[in-house]
Amino acid sequence: SQELEQSPQSLIVQEGKNLTINCTSSKTLYGLYWYKQKYGEGLIFLMMLQKGGEEKSHEKITAKLDEKKQQSSLHITASQPSHAGIYLCGADNHGAGSYQLTFGKGTKLSVIP
Amino acid sequence: DAGVTQSPTHLIKTRGQQVTLRCSPISGHKSVSWYQQVLGQGPQFIFQYYEKEERGRGNFPDRFSARQFPNYSSELNVNALLLGDSALYLCASSRTVANYGYTFGSGTRLTVV
């Protein structure tokens, strides 16, 4: 079965600093999703990547999927307190007609004003 | 349009009891998926329903069951509750059986005592 490992597990940064979160898969990624979660709440969709070498940006967040499609990174530029939360990567895990996501354990981001 | 709505938001049950969680998908979405998120972990796939049929089941015991109604809303039932069932239960909906455009609800926090 596919496993996703996220690093680091937690991150504390000063407001205005840049940061990167990594997601490494045990198998080839066919669809990689990034979500943000506030503690105890639902997941907010950030971006989806499918093609090797693909890069997408939204506001100050950029996500990349490497050429070999086994690793993705999420980069935040000039972090703000509003970026604080848990970032989760999820991989498409097709199985016999169902579409399910396998998630990493998440990276907890704290931004100090 | 309203997002994915889940009820109740919080629930406390005793070991051995049964619980029913409810989910209303976004209007026009025909697929509903359920995930369990234990504290400190990523969400784990439980079920996917599409057009009222079960399309996928994760590695959960038979104590877990679900169904989807003609209006595409869904219920997740858990029988003979264990302490380990304490978790945030998330519902996600999408237009089709594929993941693209997955939208998560805010979840139901279940505590088993």
mmCIF file of C-alpha atoms in Angstrom:
data_model
loop_
_atom_site.group_PDB
_atom_site.id
_atom_site.type_symbol
_atom_site.label_atom_id
_atom_site.label_comp_id
_atom_site.label_asym_id
_atom_site.label_seq_id
_atom_site.Cartn_x
_atom_site.Cartn_y
_atom_site.Cartn_z
ATOM 1 C CA SER A 1 0.000 0.000 0.000
ATOM 2 C CA GLN A 2 1.079 3.555 -0.619
ATOM 3 C CA GLU A 3 2.563 5.585 2.236
ATOM 4 C CA LEU A 4 3.235 9.299 2.405
ATOM 5 C CA GLU A 5 5.868 10.742 4.692
ATOM 6 C CA GLN A 6 5.774 14.457 5.498
ATOM 7 C CA SER A 7 8.659 16.478 6.838
ATOM 8 C CA PRO A 8 9.089 18.258 9.065
ATOM 9 C CA GLN A 9 6.408 17.100 11.507
ATOM 10 C CA SER A 10 6.200 20.603 12.929
ATOM 11 C CA LEU A 11 7.625 23.984 12.094
ATOM 12 C CA ILE A 12 7.783 27.299 13.945
ATOM 13 C CA VAL A 13 8.748 30.323 11.865
ATOM 14 C CA GLN A 14 8.912 34.061 12.350
ATOM 15 C CA GLU A 15 6.394 36.077 10.368
ATOM 16 C CA GLY A 16 7.848 37.074 7.021
ATOM 17 C CA LYS A 17 10.121 34.046 6.692
ATOM 18 C CA ASN A 18 9.925 31.503 3.879
ATOM 19 C CA LEU A 19 9.386 27.808 4.544
ATOM 20 C CA THR A 20 9.114 24.476 2.741
ATOM 21 C CA ILE A 21 7.178 21.318 3.593
ATOM 22 C CA ASN A 22 7.998 18.035 1.870
ATOM 23 C CA CYS A 23 5.877 15.008 1.047
ATOM 24 C CA THR A 24 7.565 11.783 -0.083
ATOM 25 C CA SER A 25 5.667 8.828 -1.455
ATOM 26 C CA SER A 26 6.588 5.144 -1.349
ATOM 27 C CA LYS A 27 5.071 4.761 -4.846
ATOM 28 C CA THR A 28 4.651 6.844 -7.990
ATOM 29 C CA LEU A 29 2.193 9.676 -7.497
ATOM 30 C CA TYR A 30 -0.652 9.931 -10.012
ATOM 31 C CA GLY A 31 -2.397 12.780 -8.280
ATOM 32 C CA LEU A 32 -1.099 14.733 -5.297
ATOM 33 C CA TYR A 33 -3.291 17.044 -3.255
ATOM 34 C CA TRP A 34 -2.343 19.633 -0.666
ATOM 35 C CA TYR A 35 -4.826 20.580 2.032
ATOM 36 C CA LYS A 36 -4.722 22.938 5.001
ATOM 37 C CA GLN A 37 -6.525 22.143 8.258
ATOM 38 C CA LYS A 38 -7.183 24.341 11.235
ATOM 39 C CA TYR A 39 -7.123 22.366 14.470
ATOM 40 C CA GLY A 40 -10.161 20.089 14.733
ATOM 41 C CA GLU A 41 -11.768 21.436 11.579
ATOM 42 C CA GLY A 42 -12.306 20.287 8.015
ATOM 43 C CA LEU A 43 -9.726 20.272 5.243
ATOM 44 C CA ILE A 44 -9.372 23.212 2.881
ATOM 45 C CA PHE A 45 -8.196 22.335 -0.637
ATOM 46 C CA LEU A 46 -5.051 24.192 -1.714
ATOM 47 C CA MET A 47 -3.738 22.599 -4.906
ATOM 48 C CA MET A 48 -3.652 19.449 -7.004
ATOM 49 C CA LEU A 49 -0.638 18.264 -9.031
ATOM 50 C CA GLN A 50 -0.622 15.469 -11.583
ATOM 51 C CA LYS A 51 2.235 15.848 -14.009
ATOM 52 C CA GLY A 52 5.898 15.314 -13.233
ATOM 53 C CA GLY A 53 7.637 18.677 -13.005
ATOM 54 C CA GLU A 54 4.320 20.479 -12.518
ATOM 55 C CA GLU A 55 4.307 23.619 -10.401
ATOM 56 C CA LYS A 56 1.281 25.592 -9.223
ATOM 57 C CA SER A 57 0.974 28.785 -7.219
ATOM 58 C CA HIS A 58 -1.809 30.464 -5.327
ATOM 59 C CA GLU A 59 -1.114 33.729 -3.576
ATOM 60 C CA LYS A 60 2.073 33.076 -1.579
ATOM 61 C CA ILE A 61 1.923 29.282 -1.722
ATOM 62 C CA THR A 62 3.711 27.244 -4.408
ATOM 63 C CA ALA A 63 3.543 23.475 -4.795
ATOM 64 C CA LYS A 64 5.742 21.301 -7.003
ATOM 65 C CA LEU A 65 5.706 17.661 -8.065
ATOM 66 C CA ASP A 66 9.138 16.330 -8.960
ATOM 67 C CA GLU A 67 9.920 14.747 -12.336
ATOM 68 C CA LYS A 68 9.950 11.228 -10.946
ATOM 69 C CA LYS A 69 6.560 11.855 -9.323
ATOM 70 C CA GLN A 70 7.507 10.524 -5.927
ATOM 71 C CA GLN A 71 7.972 13.748 -4.023
ATOM 72 C CA SER A 72 6.128 17.013 -3.689
ATOM 73 C CA SER A 73 7.014 20.211 -1.883
ATOM 74 C CA LEU A 74 4.927 23.099 -0.610
ATOM 75 C CA HIS A 75 6.662 26.455 -0.309
ATOM 76 C CA ILE A 76 5.268 29.488 1.506
ATOM 77 C CA THR A 77 6.828 32.854 0.809
ATOM 78 C CA ALA A 78 6.797 35.645 3.413
ATOM 79 C CA SER A 79 4.723 33.668 5.923
ATOM 80 C CA GLN A 80 1.863 35.308 7.817
ATOM 81 C CA PRO A 81 -0.041 34.272 10.960
ATOM 82 C CA SER A 82 -2.949 33.311 8.676
ATOM 83 C CA HIS A 83 -0.755 30.548 7.217
ATOM 84 C CA ALA A 84 -0.681 28.743 10.574
ATOM 85 C CA GLY A 85 -2.335 25.336 10.628
ATOM 86 C CA ILE A 86 -1.739 21.723 9.666
ATOM 87 C CA TYR A 87 -0.710 21.011 6.083
ATOM 88 C CA LEU A 88 -1.615 17.613 4.704
ATOM 89 C CA CYS A 89 -0.581 15.959 1.479
ATOM 90 C CA GLY A 90 -2.888 13.337 -0.015
ATOM 91 C CA ALA A 91 -2.302 10.922 -2.890
ATOM 92 C CA ASP A 92 -4.812 9.458 -5.304
ATOM 93 C CA ASN A 93 -5.085 5.775 -4.494
ATOM 94 C CA HIS A 94 -7.319 4.193 -7.112
ATOM 95 C CA GLY A 95 -8.773 0.867 -6.166
ATOM 96 C CA ALA A 96 -11.316 -1.167 -8.054
ATOM 97 C CA GLY A 97 -13.642 1.656 -9.008
ATOM 98 C CA SER A 98 -13.218 3.809 -5.959
ATOM 99 C CA TYR A 99 -11.211 6.962 -5.616
ATOM 100 C CA GLN A 100 -9.674 7.419 -2.220
ATOM 101 C CA LEU A 101 -6.921 9.575 -0.854
ATOM 102 C CA THR A 102 -4.041 8.326 1.231
ATOM 103 C CA PHE A 103 -2.797 11.091 3.510
ATOM 104 C CA GLY A 104 0.453 11.888 5.240
ATOM 105 C CA LYS A 105 0.431 12.611 8.967
ATOM 106 C CA GLY A 106 0.581 16.335 8.409
ATOM 107 C CA THR A 107 2.968 19.178 9.175
ATOM 108 C CA LYS A 108 1.961 21.593 11.916
ATOM 109 C CA LEU A 109 2.969 25.153 11.078
ATOM 110 C CA SER A 110 3.093 27.941 13.657
ATOM 111 C CA VAL A 111 3.873 31.515 12.592
ATOM 112 C CA ILE A 112 5.091 33.895 15.284
ATOM 113 C CA PRO A 113 4.098 37.544 14.748
ATOM 114 C CA ASP B 1 -24.156 27.446 -2.340
ATOM 115 C CA ALA B 2 -23.849 25.751 1.009
ATOM 116 C CA GLY B 3 -20.757 23.634 1.519
ATOM 117 C CA VAL B 4 -20.655 20.095 2.828
ATOM 118 C CA THR B 5 -22.595 20.023 6.088
ATOM 119 C CA GLN B 6 -22.107 17.461 8.817
ATOM 120 C CA SER B 7 -24.100 16.817 11.957
ATOM 121 C CA PRO B 8 -23.735 16.739 14.812
ATOM 122 C CA THR B 9 -20.537 18.750 15.294
ATOM 123 C CA HIS B 10 -19.665 17.077 18.567
ATOM 124 C CA LEU B 11 -20.808 13.853 20.186
ATOM 125 C CA ILE B 12 -19.973 11.946 23.351
ATOM 126 C CA LYS B 13 -20.887 8.268 23.544
ATOM 127 C CA THR B 14 -20.210 5.393 25.924
ATOM 128 C CA ARG B 15 -18.353 2.232 24.965
ATOM 129 C CA GLY B 16 -20.666 -0.322 23.409
ATOM 130 C CA GLN B 17 -23.159 2.233 22.147
ATOM 131 C CA GLN B 18 -24.046 2.905 18.540
ATOM 132 C CA VAL B 19 -23.711 6.229 16.706
ATOM 133 C CA THR B 20 -25.008 7.714 13.458
ATOM 134 C CA LEU B 21 -23.260 10.609 11.735
ATOM 135 C CA ARG B 22 -24.839 12.580 8.922
ATOM 136 C CA CYS B 23 -23.532 14.359 5.856
ATOM 137 C CA SER B 24 -25.193 16.564 3.247
ATOM 138 C CA PRO B 25 -23.089 17.052 0.106
ATOM 139 C CA ILE B 26 -22.835 20.177 -1.988
ATOM 140 C CA SER B 27 -25.800 20.517 -4.327
ATOM 141 C CA GLY B 28 -25.046 18.623 -7.547
ATOM 142 C CA HIS B 29 -22.411 16.392 -5.950
ATOM 143 C CA LYS B 30 -23.254 12.711 -6.259
ATOM 144 C CA SER B 31 -20.278 11.164 -4.488
ATOM 145 C CA VAL B 32 -19.778 11.116 -0.725
ATOM 146 C CA SER B 33 -16.698 9.755 1.031
ATOM 147 C CA TRP B 34 -16.056 9.264 4.727
ATOM 148 C CA TYR B 35 -12.712 9.577 6.506
ATOM 149 C CA GLN B 36 -11.610 9.023 10.099
ATOM 150 C CA GLN B 37 -8.920 11.277 11.546
ATOM 151 C CA VAL B 38 -7.398 10.256 14.843
ATOM 152 C CA LEU B 39 -5.575 13.001 16.743
ATOM 153 C CA GLY B 40 -2.123 13.602 15.316
ATOM 154 C CA GLN B 41 -2.713 11.505 12.198
ATOM 155 C CA GLY B 42 -3.855 12.136 8.660
ATOM 156 C CA PRO B 43 -7.405 11.190 7.616
ATOM 157 C CA GLN B 44 -8.014 7.525 6.794
ATOM 158 C CA PHE B 45 -10.480 6.421 4.118
ATOM 159 C CA ILE B 46 -13.552 4.555 5.379
ATOM 160 C CA PHE B 47 -16.134 4.509 2.548
ATOM 161 C CA GLN B 48 -17.040 6.025 -0.783
ATOM 162 C CA TYR B 49 -20.606 6.104 -2.116
ATOM 163 C CA TYR B 50 -21.600 7.186 -5.594
ATOM 164 C CA GLU B 51 -25.141 7.216 -6.930
ATOM 165 C CA LYS B 52 -26.280 5.381 -3.798
ATOM 166 C CA GLU B 53 -23.891 2.470 -4.307
ATOM 167 C CA GLU B 54 -20.817 1.621 -2.263
ATOM 168 C CA ARG B 55 -17.781 2.163 -4.505
ATOM 169 C CA GLY B 56 -15.004 1.604 -2.025
ATOM 170 C CA ARG B 57 -14.287 0.514 1.513
ATOM 171 C CA GLY B 58 -11.175 1.095 3.588
ATOM 172 C CA ASN B 59 -9.615 -1.181 6.149
ATOM 173 C CA PHE B 60 -12.245 -0.810 8.857
ATOM 174 C CA PRO B 61 -14.186 -3.500 10.752
ATOM 175 C CA ASP B 62 -17.758 -4.464 9.932
ATOM 176 C CA ARG B 63 -18.910 -2.349 12.888
ATOM 177 C CA PHE B 64 -18.650 0.537 10.426
ATOM 178 C CA SER B 65 -21.400 0.847 7.829
ATOM 179 C CA ALA B 66 -22.810 3.605 5.668
ATOM 180 C CA ARG B 67 -25.484 4.367 3.167
ATOM 181 C CA GLN B 68 -26.406 7.076 0.693
ATOM 182 C CA PHE B 69 -29.932 8.316 0.170
ATOM 183 C CA PRO B 70 -31.746 9.338 -3.063
ATOM 184 C CA ASN B 71 -30.963 13.003 -2.288
ATOM 185 C CA TYR B 72 -27.233 11.996 -2.086
ATOM 186 C CA SER B 73 -26.955 12.701 1.637
ATOM 187 C CA SER B 74 -25.214 10.003 3.615
ATOM 188 C CA GLU B 75 -25.069 8.411 7.049
ATOM 189 C CA LEU B 76 -22.151 6.675 8.710
ATOM 190 C CA ASN B 77 -23.039 4.176 11.438
ATOM 191 C CA VAL B 78 -20.657 2.745 13.965
ATOM 192 C CA ASN B 79 -21.813 -0.080 16.255
ATOM 193 C CA ALA B 80 -20.341 -1.373 19.510
ATOM 194 C CA LEU B 81 -18.187 1.716 20.002
ATOM 195 C CA LEU B 82 -14.644 1.321 21.276
ATOM 196 C CA LEU B 83 -12.445 3.952 22.915
ATOM 197 C CA GLY B 84 -10.280 3.816 19.784
ATOM 198 C CA ASP B 85 -13.183 5.054 17.665
ATOM 199 C CA SER B 86 -12.735 8.503 19.205
ATOM 200 C CA ALA B 87 -11.788 10.699 16.268
ATOM 201 C CA LEU B 88 -12.829 13.462 13.894
ATOM 202 C CA TYR B 89 -15.058 11.973 11.198
ATOM 203 C CA LEU B 90 -14.870 13.859 7.929
ATOM 204 C CA CYS B 91 -17.234 13.731 4.998
ATOM 205 C CA ALA B 92 -16.158 14.816 1.508
ATOM 206 C CA SER B 93 -18.278 15.252 -1.594
ATOM 207 C CA SER B 94 -17.497 15.543 -5.302
ATOM 208 C CA ARG B 95 -19.491 15.769 -8.513
ATOM 209 C CA THR B 96 -18.298 12.435 -9.837
ATOM 210 C CA VAL B 97 -16.692 9.319 -8.439
ATOM 211 C CA ALA B 98 -13.219 10.812 -9.071
ATOM 212 C CA ASN B 99 -11.460 12.918 -6.460
ATOM 213 C CA TYR B 100 -11.187 16.074 -8.506
ATOM 214 C CA GLY B 101 -12.970 18.839 -6.680
ATOM 215 C CA TYR B 102 -13.226 16.972 -3.368
ATOM 216 C CA THR B 103 -14.754 19.298 -0.761
ATOM 217 C CA PHE B 104 -14.580 18.375 2.902
ATOM 218 C CA GLY B 105 -17.053 19.215 5.622
ATOM 219 C CA SER B 106 -15.983 20.515 9.044
ATOM 220 C CA GLY B 107 -16.345 17.084 10.594
ATOM 221 C CA THR B 108 -18.001 15.453 13.585
ATOM 222 C CA ARG B 109 -15.846 15.116 16.694
ATOM 223 C CA LEU B 110 -16.752 11.780 18.347
ATOM 224 C CA THR B 111 -15.542 11.059 21.861
ATOM 225 C CA VAL B 112 -16.076 7.580 23.280
ATOM 226 C CA VAL B 113 -15.814 7.290 27.071
#
